[in-house]
Tab-separated table of C-alpha atoms in Angstrom:
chain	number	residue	atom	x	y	z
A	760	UNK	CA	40.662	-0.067	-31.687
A	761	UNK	CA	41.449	3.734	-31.966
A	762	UNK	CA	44.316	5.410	-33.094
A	763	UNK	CA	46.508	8.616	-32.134
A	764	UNK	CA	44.703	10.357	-35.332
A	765	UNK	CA	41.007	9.253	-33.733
A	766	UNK	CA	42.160	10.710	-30.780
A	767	UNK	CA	43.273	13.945	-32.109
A	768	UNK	CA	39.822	14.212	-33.960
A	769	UNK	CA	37.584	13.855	-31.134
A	770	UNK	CA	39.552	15.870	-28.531
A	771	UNK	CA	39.159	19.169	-31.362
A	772	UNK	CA	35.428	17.814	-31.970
A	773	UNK	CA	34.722	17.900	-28.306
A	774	UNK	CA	36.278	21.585	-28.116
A	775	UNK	CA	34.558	22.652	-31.513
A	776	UNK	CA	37.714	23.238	-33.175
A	777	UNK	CA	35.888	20.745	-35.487
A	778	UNK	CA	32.291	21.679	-35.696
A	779	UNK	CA	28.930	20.465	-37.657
A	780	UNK	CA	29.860	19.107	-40.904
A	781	UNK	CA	33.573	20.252	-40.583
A	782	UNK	CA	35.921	16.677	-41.929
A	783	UNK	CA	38.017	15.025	-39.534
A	784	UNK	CA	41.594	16.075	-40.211
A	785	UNK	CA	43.514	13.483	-42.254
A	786	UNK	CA	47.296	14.182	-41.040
A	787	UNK	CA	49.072	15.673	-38.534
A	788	UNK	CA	50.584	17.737	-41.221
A	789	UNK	CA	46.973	19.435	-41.486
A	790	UNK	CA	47.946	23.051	-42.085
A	791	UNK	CA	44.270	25.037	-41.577
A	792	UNK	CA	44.555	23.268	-37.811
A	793	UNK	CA	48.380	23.658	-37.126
A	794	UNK	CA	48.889	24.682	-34.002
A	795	UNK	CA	45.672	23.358	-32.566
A	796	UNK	CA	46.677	19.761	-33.650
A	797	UNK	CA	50.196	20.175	-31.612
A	798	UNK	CA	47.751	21.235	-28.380
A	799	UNK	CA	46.012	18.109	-28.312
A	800	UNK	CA	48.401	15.750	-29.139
A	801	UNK	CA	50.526	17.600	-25.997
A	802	UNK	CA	47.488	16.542	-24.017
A	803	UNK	CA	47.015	13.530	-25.214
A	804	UNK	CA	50.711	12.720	-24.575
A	805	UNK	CA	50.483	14.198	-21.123
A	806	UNK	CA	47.303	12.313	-19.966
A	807	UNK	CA	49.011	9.591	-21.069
A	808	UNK	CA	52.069	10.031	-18.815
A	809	UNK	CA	49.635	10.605	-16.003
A	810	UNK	CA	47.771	7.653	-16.271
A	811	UNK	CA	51.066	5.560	-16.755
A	812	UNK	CA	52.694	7.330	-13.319
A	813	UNK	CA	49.388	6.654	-11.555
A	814	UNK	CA	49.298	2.962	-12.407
A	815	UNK	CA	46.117	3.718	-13.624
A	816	UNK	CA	47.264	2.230	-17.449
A	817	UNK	CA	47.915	-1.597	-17.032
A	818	UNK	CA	51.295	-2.382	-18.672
A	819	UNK	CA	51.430	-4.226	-21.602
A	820	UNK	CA	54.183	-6.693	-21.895
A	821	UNK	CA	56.272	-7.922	-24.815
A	822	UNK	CA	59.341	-10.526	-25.535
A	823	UNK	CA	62.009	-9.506	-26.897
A	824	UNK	CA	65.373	-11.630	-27.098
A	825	UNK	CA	69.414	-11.125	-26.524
A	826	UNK	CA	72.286	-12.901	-28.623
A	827	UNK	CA	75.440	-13.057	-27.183
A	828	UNK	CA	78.342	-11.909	-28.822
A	829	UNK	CA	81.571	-13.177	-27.622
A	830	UNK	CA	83.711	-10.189	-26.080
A	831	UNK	CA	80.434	-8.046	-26.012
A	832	UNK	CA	79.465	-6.650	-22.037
A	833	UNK	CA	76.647	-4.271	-23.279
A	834	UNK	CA	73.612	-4.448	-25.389
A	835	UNK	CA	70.565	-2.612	-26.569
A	836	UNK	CA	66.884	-2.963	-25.260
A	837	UNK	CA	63.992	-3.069	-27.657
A	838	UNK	CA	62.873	0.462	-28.611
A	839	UNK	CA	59.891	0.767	-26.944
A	840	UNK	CA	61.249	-1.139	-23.656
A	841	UNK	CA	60.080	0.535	-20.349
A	842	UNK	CA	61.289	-1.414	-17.637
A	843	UNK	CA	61.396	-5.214	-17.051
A	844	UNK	CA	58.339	-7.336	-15.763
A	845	UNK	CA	58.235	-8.711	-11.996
A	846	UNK	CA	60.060	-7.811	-9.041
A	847	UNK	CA	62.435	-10.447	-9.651
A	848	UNK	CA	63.348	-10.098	-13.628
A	849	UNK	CA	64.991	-13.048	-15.382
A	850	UNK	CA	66.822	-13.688	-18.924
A	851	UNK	CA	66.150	-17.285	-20.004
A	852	UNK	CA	67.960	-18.824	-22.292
A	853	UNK	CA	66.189	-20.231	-25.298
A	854	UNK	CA	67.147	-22.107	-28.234
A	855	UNK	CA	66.606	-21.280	-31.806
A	856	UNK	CA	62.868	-22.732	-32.005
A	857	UNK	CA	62.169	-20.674	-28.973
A	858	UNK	CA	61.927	-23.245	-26.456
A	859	UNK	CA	63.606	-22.687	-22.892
A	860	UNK	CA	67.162	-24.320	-21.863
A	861	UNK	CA	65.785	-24.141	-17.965
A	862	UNK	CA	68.696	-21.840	-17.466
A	863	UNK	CA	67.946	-17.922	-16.123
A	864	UNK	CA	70.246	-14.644	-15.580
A	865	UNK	CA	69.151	-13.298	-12.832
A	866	UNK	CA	69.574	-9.614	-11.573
A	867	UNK	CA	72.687	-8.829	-9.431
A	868	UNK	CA	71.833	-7.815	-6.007
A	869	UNK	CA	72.477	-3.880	-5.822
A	870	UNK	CA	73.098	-3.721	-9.377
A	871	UNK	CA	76.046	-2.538	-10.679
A	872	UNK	CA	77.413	-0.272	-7.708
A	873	UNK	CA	77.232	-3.299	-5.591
A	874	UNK	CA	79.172	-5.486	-8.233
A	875	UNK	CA	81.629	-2.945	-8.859
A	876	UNK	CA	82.758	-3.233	-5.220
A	877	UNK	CA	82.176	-6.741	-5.124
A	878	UNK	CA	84.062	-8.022	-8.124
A	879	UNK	CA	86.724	-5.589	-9.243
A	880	UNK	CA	87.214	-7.142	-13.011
A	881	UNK	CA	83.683	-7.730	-13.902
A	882	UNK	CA	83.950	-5.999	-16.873
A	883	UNK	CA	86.870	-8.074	-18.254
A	884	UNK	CA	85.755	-11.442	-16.567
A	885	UNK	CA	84.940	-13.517	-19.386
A	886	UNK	CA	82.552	-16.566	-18.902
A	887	UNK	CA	78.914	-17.508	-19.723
A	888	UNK	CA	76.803	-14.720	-17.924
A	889	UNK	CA	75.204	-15.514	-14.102
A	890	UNK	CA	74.495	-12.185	-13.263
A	891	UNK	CA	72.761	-9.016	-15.243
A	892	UNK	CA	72.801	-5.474	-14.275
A	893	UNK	CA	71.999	-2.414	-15.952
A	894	UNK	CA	74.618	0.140	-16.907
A	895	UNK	CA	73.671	4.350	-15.697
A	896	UNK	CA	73.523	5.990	-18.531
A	897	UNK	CA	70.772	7.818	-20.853
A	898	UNK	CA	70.148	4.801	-23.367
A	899	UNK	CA	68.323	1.939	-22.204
A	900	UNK	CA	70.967	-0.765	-22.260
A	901	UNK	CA	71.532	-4.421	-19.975
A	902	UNK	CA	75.075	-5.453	-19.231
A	903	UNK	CA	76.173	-8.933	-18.400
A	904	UNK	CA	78.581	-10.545	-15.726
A	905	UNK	CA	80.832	-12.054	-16.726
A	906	UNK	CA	81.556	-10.601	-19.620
A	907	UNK	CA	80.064	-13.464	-22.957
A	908	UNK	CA	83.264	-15.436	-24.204
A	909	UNK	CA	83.553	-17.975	-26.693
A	910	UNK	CA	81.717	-20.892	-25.469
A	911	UNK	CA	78.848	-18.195	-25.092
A	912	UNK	CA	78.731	-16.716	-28.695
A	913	UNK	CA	75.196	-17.015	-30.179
A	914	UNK	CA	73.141	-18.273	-26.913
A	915	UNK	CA	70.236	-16.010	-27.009
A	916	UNK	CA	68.503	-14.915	-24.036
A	917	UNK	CA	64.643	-13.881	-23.986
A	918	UNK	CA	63.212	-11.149	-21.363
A	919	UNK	CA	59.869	-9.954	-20.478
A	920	UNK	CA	59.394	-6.260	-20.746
A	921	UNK	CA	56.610	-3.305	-20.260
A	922	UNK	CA	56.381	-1.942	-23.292
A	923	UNK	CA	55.812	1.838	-23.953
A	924	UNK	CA	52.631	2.796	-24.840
A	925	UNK	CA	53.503	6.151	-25.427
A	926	UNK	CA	51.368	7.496	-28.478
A	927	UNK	CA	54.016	9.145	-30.846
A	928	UNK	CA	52.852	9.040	-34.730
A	929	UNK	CA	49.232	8.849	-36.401
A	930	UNK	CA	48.723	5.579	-36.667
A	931	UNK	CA	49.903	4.364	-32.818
A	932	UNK	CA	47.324	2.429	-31.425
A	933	UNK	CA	45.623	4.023	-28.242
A	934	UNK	CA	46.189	1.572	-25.260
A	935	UNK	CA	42.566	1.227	-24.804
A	936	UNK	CA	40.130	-2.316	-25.659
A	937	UNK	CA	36.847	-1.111	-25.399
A	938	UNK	CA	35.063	2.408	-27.167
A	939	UNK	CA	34.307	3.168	-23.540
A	940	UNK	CA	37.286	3.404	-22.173
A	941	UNK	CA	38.545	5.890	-25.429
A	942	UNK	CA	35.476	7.945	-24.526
A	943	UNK	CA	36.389	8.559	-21.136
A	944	UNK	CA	39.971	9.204	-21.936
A	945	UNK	CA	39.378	11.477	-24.450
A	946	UNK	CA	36.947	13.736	-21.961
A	947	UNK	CA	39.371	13.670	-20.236
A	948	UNK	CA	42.186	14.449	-22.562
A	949	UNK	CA	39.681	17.562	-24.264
A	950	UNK	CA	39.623	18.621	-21.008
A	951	UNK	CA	43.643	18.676	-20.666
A	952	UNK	CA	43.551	20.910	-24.027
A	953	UNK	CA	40.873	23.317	-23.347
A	954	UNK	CA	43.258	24.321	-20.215
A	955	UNK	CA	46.354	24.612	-22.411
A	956	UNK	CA	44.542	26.481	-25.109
A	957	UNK	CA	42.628	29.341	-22.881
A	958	UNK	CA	46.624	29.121	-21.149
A	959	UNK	CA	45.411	28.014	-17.870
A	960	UNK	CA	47.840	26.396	-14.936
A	961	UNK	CA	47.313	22.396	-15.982
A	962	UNK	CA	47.988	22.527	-12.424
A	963	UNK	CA	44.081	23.790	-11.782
A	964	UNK	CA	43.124	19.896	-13.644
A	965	UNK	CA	43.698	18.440	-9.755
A	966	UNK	CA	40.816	20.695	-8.833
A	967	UNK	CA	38.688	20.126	-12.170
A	968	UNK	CA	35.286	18.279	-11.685
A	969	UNK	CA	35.133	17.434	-15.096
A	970	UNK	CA	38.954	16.402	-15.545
A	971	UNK	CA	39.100	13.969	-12.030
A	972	UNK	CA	35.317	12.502	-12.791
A	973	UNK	CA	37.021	10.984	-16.318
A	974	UNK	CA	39.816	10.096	-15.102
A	975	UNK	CA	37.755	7.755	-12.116
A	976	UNK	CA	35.195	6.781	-14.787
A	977	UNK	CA	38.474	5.428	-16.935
A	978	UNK	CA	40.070	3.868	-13.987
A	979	UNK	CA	36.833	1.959	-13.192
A	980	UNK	CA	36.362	0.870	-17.038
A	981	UNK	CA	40.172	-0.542	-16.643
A	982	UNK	CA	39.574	-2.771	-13.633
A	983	UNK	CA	39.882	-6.077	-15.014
A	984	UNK	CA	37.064	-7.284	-12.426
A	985	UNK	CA	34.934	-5.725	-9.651
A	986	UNK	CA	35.705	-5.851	-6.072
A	987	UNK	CA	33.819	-5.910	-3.360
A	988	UNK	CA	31.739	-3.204	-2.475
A	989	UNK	CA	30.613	-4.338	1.016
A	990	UNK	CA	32.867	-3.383	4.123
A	991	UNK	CA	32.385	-4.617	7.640
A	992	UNK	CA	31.417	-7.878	9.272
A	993	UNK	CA	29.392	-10.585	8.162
A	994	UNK	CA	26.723	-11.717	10.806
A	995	UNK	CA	24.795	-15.121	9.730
């Protein structure tokens, strides 16, 4: 298991920002290595992004539950919620030990747009939720149809989530099992800051040897088993 600060360390190491018997720094508040430590974490932050877009990163999932509030439409996600799991996302009722009621909340077709044309009061219908949706706006939020009433009150409501892996603060655990697979990101994030430290394009890292061979070597270490390597027909 590494962590943000390991990640920091070896990504100056590799560029000799930290040489021979120089410490690892201790903090991101490190002042002798200021504006070198904001450099990598940028890169470490942005490799991160671009593994995540590529579907290179697996997602890592997490439960995180709902309690109705009678009169209540809208509520909060968990912090680090991304997105929800499965083309077909679900809330399932639970009880208060956790096991399921058998009873889901499924997604409205079209989402909100299409209920808004469909059902003109579905902000004000009250009843026990059939239907979820999620609201546009900035904060990442789930709205229910109809709208929780009494008879609702206190039914929680458990959903399966991607959870961000985004690395943010020292001690944020790299998404990363094996020492291997840190290696090879780290190459490849070193490789991120060396271009944003001698200020060249990050565009040029599409056309970097050394940047594209990590990033395949990491994407191979992440495959969770091999395929097949033999194309064509069989002849026995």
């Amino acid at each position: 298991m590494s962590f943000f600060l390991d990640t920091v360390n070896r990504v100056l190491r590799t560029n000799g920002l930290l040489a021979d018997d120089d410490d690892d720094i201790t903090s991101f508040g490190d002042t002798q290595h200021k504006g070198t430590i904001q450099l990598a974490k940028i890169a470490i932050q942005s490799s991160i992004t671009e593994l995540t877009a590529d579907r290179i990163l697996p997602a890592e999932e997490a439960d995180d539950t709902i309690t109705y509030v009678s009169g209540t439409r809208v509520y909060n996600l968990a912090t680090d919620y991304v997105r929800m799991i499965d083309e077909n996302p679900f809330f399932l009722e639970i009880d208060g030990s956790g096991l399921s009621q058998n009873q889901t909340v499924n997604h409205y077709p079209g989402g909100e747009s299409q209920l808004r044309r469909d059902i003109l009061d579905y902000r004000d219908q009250p009843g026990k939720p059939r239907w979820f949706y999620f609201p546009k706006n900035t904060t990442k939020q789930v709205a229910f149809y109809q709208v929780p009433d009494a008879s609702s009150d206190g039914l929680i409501q458990r959903y399966t989530y991607e959870k961000s892996i985004y690395p943010q603060t020292e001690g944020d655990t790299m998404p990363f099992s094996t020492d291997q697979e840190h290696d090879a990101f780290s190459n490849m994030a070193a490789r991120y800051f060396q271009f944003l430290l001698t200020k060249q394009p990050v565009e040029g890292l599409l056309q970097d040897t050394v940047y594209q061979s990590n990033k395949a070597s990491l994407a191979n270490l992440l495959k969770s088993f091999y395929g097949t390597t033999r194309y064509g027909y069989r002849y026995t």
